XYZ file of C-alpha atoms in Angstrom:
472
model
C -19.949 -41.684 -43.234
C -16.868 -40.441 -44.079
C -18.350 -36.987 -45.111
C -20.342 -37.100 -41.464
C -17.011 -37.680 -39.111
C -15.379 -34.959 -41.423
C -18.085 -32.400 -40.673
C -18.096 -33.542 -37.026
C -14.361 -33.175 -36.903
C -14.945 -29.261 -38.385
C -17.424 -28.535 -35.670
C -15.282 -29.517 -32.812
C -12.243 -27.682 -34.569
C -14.684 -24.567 -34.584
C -15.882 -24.951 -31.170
C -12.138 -25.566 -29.511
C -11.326 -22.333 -31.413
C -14.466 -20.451 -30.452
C -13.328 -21.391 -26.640
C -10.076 -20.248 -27.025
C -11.095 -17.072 -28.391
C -13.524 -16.403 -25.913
C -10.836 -16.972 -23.220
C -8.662 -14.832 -24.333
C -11.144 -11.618 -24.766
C -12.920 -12.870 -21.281
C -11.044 -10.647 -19.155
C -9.368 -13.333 -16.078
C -6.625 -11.800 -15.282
C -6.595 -8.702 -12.640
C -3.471 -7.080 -11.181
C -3.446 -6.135 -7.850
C -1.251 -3.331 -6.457
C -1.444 -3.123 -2.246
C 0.104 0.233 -1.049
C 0.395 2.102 2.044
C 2.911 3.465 4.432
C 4.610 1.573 6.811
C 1.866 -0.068 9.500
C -0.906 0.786 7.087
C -1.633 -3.067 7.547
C -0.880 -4.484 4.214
C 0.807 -7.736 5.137
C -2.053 -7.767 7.471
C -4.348 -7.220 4.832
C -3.053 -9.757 1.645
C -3.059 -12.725 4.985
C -6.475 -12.113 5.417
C -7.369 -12.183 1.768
C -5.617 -15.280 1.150
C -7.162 -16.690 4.359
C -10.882 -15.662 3.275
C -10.545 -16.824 -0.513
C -8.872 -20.121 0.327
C -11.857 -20.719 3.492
C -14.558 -19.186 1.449
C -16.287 -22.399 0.429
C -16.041 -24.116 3.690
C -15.975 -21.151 6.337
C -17.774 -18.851 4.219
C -17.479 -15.366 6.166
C -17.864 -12.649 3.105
C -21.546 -12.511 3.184
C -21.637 -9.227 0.906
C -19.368 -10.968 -1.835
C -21.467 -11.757 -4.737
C -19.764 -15.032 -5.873
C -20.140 -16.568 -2.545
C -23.266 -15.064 -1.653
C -24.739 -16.787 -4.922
C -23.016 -19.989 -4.224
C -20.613 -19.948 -7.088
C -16.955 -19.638 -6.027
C -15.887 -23.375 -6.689
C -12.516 -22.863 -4.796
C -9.618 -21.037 -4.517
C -5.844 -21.927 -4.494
C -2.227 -20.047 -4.488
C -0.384 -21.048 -7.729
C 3.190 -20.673 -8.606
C 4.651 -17.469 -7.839
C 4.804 -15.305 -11.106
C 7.959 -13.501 -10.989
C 10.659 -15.574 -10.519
C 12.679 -12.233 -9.433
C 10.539 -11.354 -6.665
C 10.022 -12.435 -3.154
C 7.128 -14.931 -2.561
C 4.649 -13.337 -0.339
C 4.962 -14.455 3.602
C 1.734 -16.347 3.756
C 2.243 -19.373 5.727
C 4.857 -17.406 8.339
C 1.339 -14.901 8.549
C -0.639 -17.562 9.364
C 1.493 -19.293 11.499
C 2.118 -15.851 13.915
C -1.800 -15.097 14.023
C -2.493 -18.437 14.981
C 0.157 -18.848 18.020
C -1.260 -18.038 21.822
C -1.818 -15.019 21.854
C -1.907 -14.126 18.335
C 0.896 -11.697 16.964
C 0.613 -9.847 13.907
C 2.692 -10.798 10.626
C 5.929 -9.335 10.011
C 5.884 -5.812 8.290
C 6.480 -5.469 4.426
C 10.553 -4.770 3.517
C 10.495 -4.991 -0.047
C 8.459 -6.263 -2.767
C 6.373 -9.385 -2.570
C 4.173 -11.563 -4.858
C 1.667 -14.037 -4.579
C -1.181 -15.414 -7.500
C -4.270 -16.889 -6.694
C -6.671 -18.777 -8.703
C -10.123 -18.697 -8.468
C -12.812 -20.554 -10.065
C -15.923 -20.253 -10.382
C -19.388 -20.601 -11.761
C -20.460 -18.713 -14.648
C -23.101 -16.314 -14.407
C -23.225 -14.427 -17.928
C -24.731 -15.888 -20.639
C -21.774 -15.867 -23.363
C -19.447 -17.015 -20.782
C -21.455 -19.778 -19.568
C -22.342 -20.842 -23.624
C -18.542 -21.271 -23.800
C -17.548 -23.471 -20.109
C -19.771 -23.951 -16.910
C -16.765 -22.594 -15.195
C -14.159 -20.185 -15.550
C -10.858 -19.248 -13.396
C -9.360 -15.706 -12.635
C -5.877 -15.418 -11.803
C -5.332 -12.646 -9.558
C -2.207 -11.413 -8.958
C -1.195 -9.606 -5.750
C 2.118 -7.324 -5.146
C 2.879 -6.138 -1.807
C 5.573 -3.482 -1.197
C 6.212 -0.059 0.800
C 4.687 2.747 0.401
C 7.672 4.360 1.151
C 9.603 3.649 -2.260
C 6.564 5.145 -4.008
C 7.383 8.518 -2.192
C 10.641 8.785 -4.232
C 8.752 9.366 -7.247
C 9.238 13.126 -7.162
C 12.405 13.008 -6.645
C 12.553 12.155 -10.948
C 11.592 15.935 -11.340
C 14.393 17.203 -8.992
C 18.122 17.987 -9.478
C 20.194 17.274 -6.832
C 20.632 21.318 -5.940
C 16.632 20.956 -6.547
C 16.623 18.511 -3.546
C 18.969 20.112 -1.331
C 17.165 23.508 -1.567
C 13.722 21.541 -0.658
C 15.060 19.474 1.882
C 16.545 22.446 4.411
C 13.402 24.378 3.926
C 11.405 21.676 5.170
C 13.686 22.586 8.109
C 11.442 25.488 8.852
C 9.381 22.807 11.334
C 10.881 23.209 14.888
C 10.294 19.559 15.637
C 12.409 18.652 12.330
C 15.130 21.082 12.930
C 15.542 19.764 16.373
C 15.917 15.860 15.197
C 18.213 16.751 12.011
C 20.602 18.894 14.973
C 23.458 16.713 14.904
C 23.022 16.049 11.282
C 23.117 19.760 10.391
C 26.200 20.301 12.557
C 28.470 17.390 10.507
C 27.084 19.137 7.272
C 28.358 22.108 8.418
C 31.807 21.273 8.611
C 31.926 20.312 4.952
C 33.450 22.123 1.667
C 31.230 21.278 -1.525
C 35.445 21.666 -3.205
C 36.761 19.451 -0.992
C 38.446 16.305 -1.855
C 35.823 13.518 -1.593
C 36.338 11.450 1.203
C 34.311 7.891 0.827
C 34.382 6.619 4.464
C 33.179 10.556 5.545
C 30.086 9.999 2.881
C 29.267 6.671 4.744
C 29.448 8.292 7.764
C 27.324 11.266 7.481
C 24.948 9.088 5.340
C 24.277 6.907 8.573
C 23.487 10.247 10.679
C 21.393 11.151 7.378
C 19.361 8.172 8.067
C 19.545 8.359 11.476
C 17.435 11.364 11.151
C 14.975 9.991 8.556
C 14.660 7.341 10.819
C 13.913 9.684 13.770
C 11.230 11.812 12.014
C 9.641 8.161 10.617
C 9.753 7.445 14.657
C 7.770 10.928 15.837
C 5.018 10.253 13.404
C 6.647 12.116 9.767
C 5.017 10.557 6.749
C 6.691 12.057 3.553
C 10.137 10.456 4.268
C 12.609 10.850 1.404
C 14.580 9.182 -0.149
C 12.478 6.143 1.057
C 14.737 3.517 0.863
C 17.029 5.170 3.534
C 14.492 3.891 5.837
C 13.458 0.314 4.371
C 16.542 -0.170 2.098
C 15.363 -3.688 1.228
C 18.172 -5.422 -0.786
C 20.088 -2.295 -1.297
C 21.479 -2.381 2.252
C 24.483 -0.925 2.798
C 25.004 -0.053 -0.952
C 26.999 2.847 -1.857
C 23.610 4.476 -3.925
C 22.239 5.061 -0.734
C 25.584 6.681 1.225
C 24.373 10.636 0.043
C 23.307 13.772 1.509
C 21.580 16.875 1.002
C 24.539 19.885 1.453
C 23.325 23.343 2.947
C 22.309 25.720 0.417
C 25.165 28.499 0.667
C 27.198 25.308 0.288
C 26.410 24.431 -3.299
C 25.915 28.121 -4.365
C 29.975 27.698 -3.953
C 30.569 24.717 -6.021
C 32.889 23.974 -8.577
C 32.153 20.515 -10.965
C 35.749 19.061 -10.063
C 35.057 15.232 -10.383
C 37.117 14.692 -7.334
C 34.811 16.685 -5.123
C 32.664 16.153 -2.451
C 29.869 17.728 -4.569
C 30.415 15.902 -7.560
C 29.903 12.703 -5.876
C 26.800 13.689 -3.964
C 25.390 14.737 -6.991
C 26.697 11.798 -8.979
C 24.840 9.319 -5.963
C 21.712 11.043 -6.078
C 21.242 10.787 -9.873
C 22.558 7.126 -9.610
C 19.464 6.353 -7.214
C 17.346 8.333 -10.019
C 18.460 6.424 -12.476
C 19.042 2.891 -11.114
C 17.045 3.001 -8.284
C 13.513 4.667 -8.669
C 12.997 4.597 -12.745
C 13.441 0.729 -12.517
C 11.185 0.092 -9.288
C 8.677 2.372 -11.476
C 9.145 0.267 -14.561
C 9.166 -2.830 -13.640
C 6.585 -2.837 -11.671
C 3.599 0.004 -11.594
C 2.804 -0.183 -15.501
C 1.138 -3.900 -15.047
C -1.056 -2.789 -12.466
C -5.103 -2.411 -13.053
C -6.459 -2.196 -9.771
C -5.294 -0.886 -6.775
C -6.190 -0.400 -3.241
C -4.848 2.342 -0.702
C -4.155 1.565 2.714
C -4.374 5.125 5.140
C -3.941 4.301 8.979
C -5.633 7.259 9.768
C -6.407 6.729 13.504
C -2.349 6.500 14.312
C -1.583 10.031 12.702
C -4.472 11.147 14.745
C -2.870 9.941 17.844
C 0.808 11.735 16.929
C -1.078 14.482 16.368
C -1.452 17.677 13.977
C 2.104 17.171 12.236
C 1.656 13.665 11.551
C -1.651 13.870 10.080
C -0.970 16.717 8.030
C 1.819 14.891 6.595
C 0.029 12.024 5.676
C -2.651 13.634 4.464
C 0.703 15.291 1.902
C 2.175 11.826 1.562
C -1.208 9.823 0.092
C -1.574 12.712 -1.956
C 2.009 12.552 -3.492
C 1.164 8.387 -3.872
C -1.792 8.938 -5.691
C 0.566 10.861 -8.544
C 2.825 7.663 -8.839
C 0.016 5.685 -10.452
C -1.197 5.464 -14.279
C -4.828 6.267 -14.048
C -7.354 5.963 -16.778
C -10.629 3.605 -17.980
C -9.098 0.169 -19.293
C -10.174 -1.912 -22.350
C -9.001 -5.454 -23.472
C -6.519 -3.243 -26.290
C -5.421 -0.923 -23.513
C -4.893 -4.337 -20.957
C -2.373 -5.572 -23.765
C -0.621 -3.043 -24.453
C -0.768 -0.251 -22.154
C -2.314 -1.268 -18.839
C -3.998 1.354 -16.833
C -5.841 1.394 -13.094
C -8.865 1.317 -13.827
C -10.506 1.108 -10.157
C -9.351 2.689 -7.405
C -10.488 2.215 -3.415
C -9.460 3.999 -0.872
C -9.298 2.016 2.628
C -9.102 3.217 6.096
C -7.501 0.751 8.058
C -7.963 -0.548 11.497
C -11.493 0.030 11.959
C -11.874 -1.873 14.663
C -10.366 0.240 16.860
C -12.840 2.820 17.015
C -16.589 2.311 17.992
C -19.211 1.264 15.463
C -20.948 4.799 15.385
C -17.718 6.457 14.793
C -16.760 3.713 11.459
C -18.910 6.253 9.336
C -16.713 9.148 10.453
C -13.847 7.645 9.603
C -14.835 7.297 6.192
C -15.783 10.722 6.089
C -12.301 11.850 7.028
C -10.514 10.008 4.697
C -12.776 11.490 1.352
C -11.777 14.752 2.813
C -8.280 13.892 3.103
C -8.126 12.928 -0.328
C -11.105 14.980 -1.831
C -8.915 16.815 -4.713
C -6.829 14.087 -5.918
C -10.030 11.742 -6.199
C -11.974 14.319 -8.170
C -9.009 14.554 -11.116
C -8.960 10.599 -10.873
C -12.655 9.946 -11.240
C -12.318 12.440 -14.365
C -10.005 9.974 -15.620
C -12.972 8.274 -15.983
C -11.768 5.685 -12.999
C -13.819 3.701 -10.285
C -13.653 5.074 -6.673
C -14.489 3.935 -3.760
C -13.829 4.387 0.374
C -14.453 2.086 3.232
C -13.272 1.591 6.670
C -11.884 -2.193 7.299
C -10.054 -4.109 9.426
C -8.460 -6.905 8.131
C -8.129 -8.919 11.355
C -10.347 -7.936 13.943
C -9.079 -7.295 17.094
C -11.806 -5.717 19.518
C -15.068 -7.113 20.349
C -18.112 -3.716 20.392
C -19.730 -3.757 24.035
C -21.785 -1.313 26.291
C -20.943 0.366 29.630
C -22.504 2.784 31.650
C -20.850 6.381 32.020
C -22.568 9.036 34.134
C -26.109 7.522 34.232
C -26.040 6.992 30.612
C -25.007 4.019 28.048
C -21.920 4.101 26.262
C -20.176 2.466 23.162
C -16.840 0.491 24.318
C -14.445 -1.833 22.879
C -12.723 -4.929 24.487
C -9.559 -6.071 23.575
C -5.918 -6.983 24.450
C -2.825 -4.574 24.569
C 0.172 -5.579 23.427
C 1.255 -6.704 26.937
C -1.905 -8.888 26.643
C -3.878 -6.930 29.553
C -7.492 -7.038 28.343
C -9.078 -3.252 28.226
C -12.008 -1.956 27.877
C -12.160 1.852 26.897
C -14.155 4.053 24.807
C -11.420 5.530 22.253
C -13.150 9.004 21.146
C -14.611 10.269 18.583
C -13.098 10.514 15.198
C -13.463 14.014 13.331
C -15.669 13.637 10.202
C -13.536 16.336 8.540
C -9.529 17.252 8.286
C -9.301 19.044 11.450
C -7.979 22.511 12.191
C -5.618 23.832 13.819
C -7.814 24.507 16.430
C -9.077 21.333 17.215
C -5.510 19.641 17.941
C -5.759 22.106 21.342
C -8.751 20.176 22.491
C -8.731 16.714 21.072
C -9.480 13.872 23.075
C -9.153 10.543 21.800
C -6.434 7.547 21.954
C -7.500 5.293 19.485
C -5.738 1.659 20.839
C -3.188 -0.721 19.273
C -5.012 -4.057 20.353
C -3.352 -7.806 19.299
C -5.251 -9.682 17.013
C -8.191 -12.353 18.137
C -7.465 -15.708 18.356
C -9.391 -17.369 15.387
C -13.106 -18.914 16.137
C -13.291 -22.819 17.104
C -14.871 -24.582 14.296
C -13.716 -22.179 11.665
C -10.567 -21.425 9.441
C -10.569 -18.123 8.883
C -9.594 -14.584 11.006
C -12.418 -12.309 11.741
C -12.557 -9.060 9.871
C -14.353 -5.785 9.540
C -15.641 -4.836 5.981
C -13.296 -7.210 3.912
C -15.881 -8.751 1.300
C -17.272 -5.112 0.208
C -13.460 -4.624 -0.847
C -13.339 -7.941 -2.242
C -16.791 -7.134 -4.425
C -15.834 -3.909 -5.295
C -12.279 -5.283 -6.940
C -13.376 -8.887 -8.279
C -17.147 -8.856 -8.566
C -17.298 -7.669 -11.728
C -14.464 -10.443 -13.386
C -16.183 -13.311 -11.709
C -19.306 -13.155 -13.759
């Protein structure tokens, strides 16, 4: 008898430890990593995700992803946040905006934010289900701007490096002509002269005022980018610098009481204690990631604007470690191993036109995608909105029927307007003469009686293409 509760004692041992191994190689844990440019939608976007996943079992509105298709998401709830040191994603304050009368959308993203979601579920493979009937992935989610990212480069620069760069970007009229009164206080300066703190602060603040100015007409690549969302580095002295004129630092000396000394002494303090630790302490975790690109809004500010952001996603997609990922490689070296681009705002083009807008954004970022898929990573593209805000609808122009949307402005008139068509290709210069769209910034649509989650464009294929295959 003895011999018998012994052996069954063993067994269970054996089985507990079988579990625990199988756990641990099963693969439930995927980090997220949101990025865009400011207005991309990302705050947008991680409200409606959280909305979806937490309403999926009761309000079920994701009819193309697989676990709630097949009936096997169990449930879904926000656990405690899991960095201590960072923000806790704005959920609830989301929520609460998109549900007032009218809806309003959810404050932008200022700095880094976290949230982690569990979600269990059903087994579906046959080891997995041998082991539990269930299993739970913890998904975590960081949210910050794209902005920071575009500093990156700025590790490969010197500060002369910089300053060189920086004025011959000045060969666009449009940027010459905002950076005017910035250029004349540079002017005035001496790279020998005694440095002067509250001058630096001063010409620092017209420095951004420019930055600020060029993010305002529609420029993309903004650097350095936390001049223009500083987060909690407001009003620090790493960000009171400036790029001198060229014929300015050809005449330096290294004095360490001179203006150029301390310019160059700020700009490799934000190297080293601004951008290398953002870098570190946060993009080597991540294994998926998904790329916001508000097309349709550089369309509207026209040929500079696009161009640049067509530069700027580029230069983002070089911040990131790329390569196929492993259970060894997830330990100890975490890479992305899928990759989806997302055009944003969907909804505020016509239904026929979605398709083009897909099309635009492969050719936007047709070279960097090829040397990432060689890296043997998943791609994919899709046009989404997060949280719909037009309703499709037919009206009759010149004897013949036409594809509209209906929606509210942001004064809360309700339009309805066909938008244009959407160019299937990176335009030319050509076409920017003759172009004839105005995609619209609609509010957000009140949520559905009877349900508890926000309408959306598209979301579930992005869900399925970054969770399906962990939630097997």
């Amino acid at each position: 008898m003895i011999n018998k509760l012994k052996q069954s004692s063993t067994y269970y041992q054996i089985k507990n430890q079988v579990k625990l191994a199988g756990t641990r190689l099963a693969d439930h844990h995927v980090n997220l990593a949101v990025t865009g440019l400011s207005r991309s939608g990302k705050t947008a976007f991680i409200t409606s995700l959280i909305n979806q996943l937490m309403g999926a079992t009761t309000s079920a509105n994701l009819p193309f992803f697989s676990v709630v298709s097949e009936q096997r998401l169990v449930g879904v709830k926000r656990d405690i946040q899991p960095d201590v040191t960072v923000a806790r994603f704005a959920y609830e304050q989301g929520v609460e905006n998109l549900s007032q009368t009218p809806p309003q959308w959810p404050q932008s993203t200022n700095g880094v934010s976290q949230v982690r979601l569990l979600i269990k579920y059903r087994n579906q493979s046959g080891f997995r289900r041998v082991l539990s009937e269930y299993s739970t992935l913890t998904l975590d989610i960081t949210d910050y701007p794209g902005e920071w990212l575009l500093d990156l480069p700025l590790l490969e620069l010197s500060y002369e490096d910089w300053c060189i760069a920086f004025w011959e970007s000045m060969h666009d009229p449009l940027k010459d002509n905002l950076a005017k009164e910035f250029k004349q206080q540079v002017r005035a300066l001496d790279a020998n002269q005694t440095a002067d703190e509250m001058q630096i602060q001063r010409i620092s603040q017209c420095f951004t005022d420019y930055l600020q100015s060029a993010k305002k007409a529609g420029y993309q690549l903004i650097q350095p980018g936390r001049f223009v969302l500083p987060g909690e580095l407001a009003g620090a002295p790493v960000l009171q610098f400036f790029p001198m004129l060229p014929s300015q630092i050809n005449t330096h000396s290294n004095e360490p009481d001179s203006l150029y000394f301390l310019l160059n002494s700020r700009f490799e303090d934000y190297q080293k204690k601004v951008i290398k630790p953002f870098y570190s302490d946060h993009f080597k975790r991540f294994d998926r990631q998904l790329i916001l690109v508000d097309c349709l809004s550089a369309l509207n500010q026209g040929e500079h604007s696009f161009n640049d952001l067509r530069k700027a996603i580029n230069w983002l997609l070089g911040s990131f470690h790329y390569g196929s990922s492993n259970i060894l490689k997830r330990l100890f070296a975490p890479k992305i191993d899928k990759l989806i681009f997302a055009a944003s705002k969907a909804d505020q083009v016509t239904a026929d036109q979605q398709s083009n807008l897909v099309k635009l954004l492969e050719s936007m970022v047709h070279e960097s995608r090829q040397q990432i898929q060689f890296e043997g990573v998943a791609t994919e593209s899709t046009a989404f909105a997060a949280i719909r805000t037009s309703k499709a609808g037919k009206s009759m122009h010149n004897g013949e029927s036409l594809n509209v949307l209906q929606g509210r402005t942001n004064e809360s008139e309700k339009v309805t307007l066909y938008p244009g068509d959407v160019p299937e290709i990176c335009p030319n210069a050509a076409f920017w003469r003759s172009q004839g769209f105005n995609f619209p910034e609609f509010l957000p649509m009140p949520i559905e009686p009877g349900t508890s989650v926000f309408p959306h464009i598209r979301l579930d294929h992005i869900l399925e293409f970054i969770l399906a295959d962990k939630l097997q």
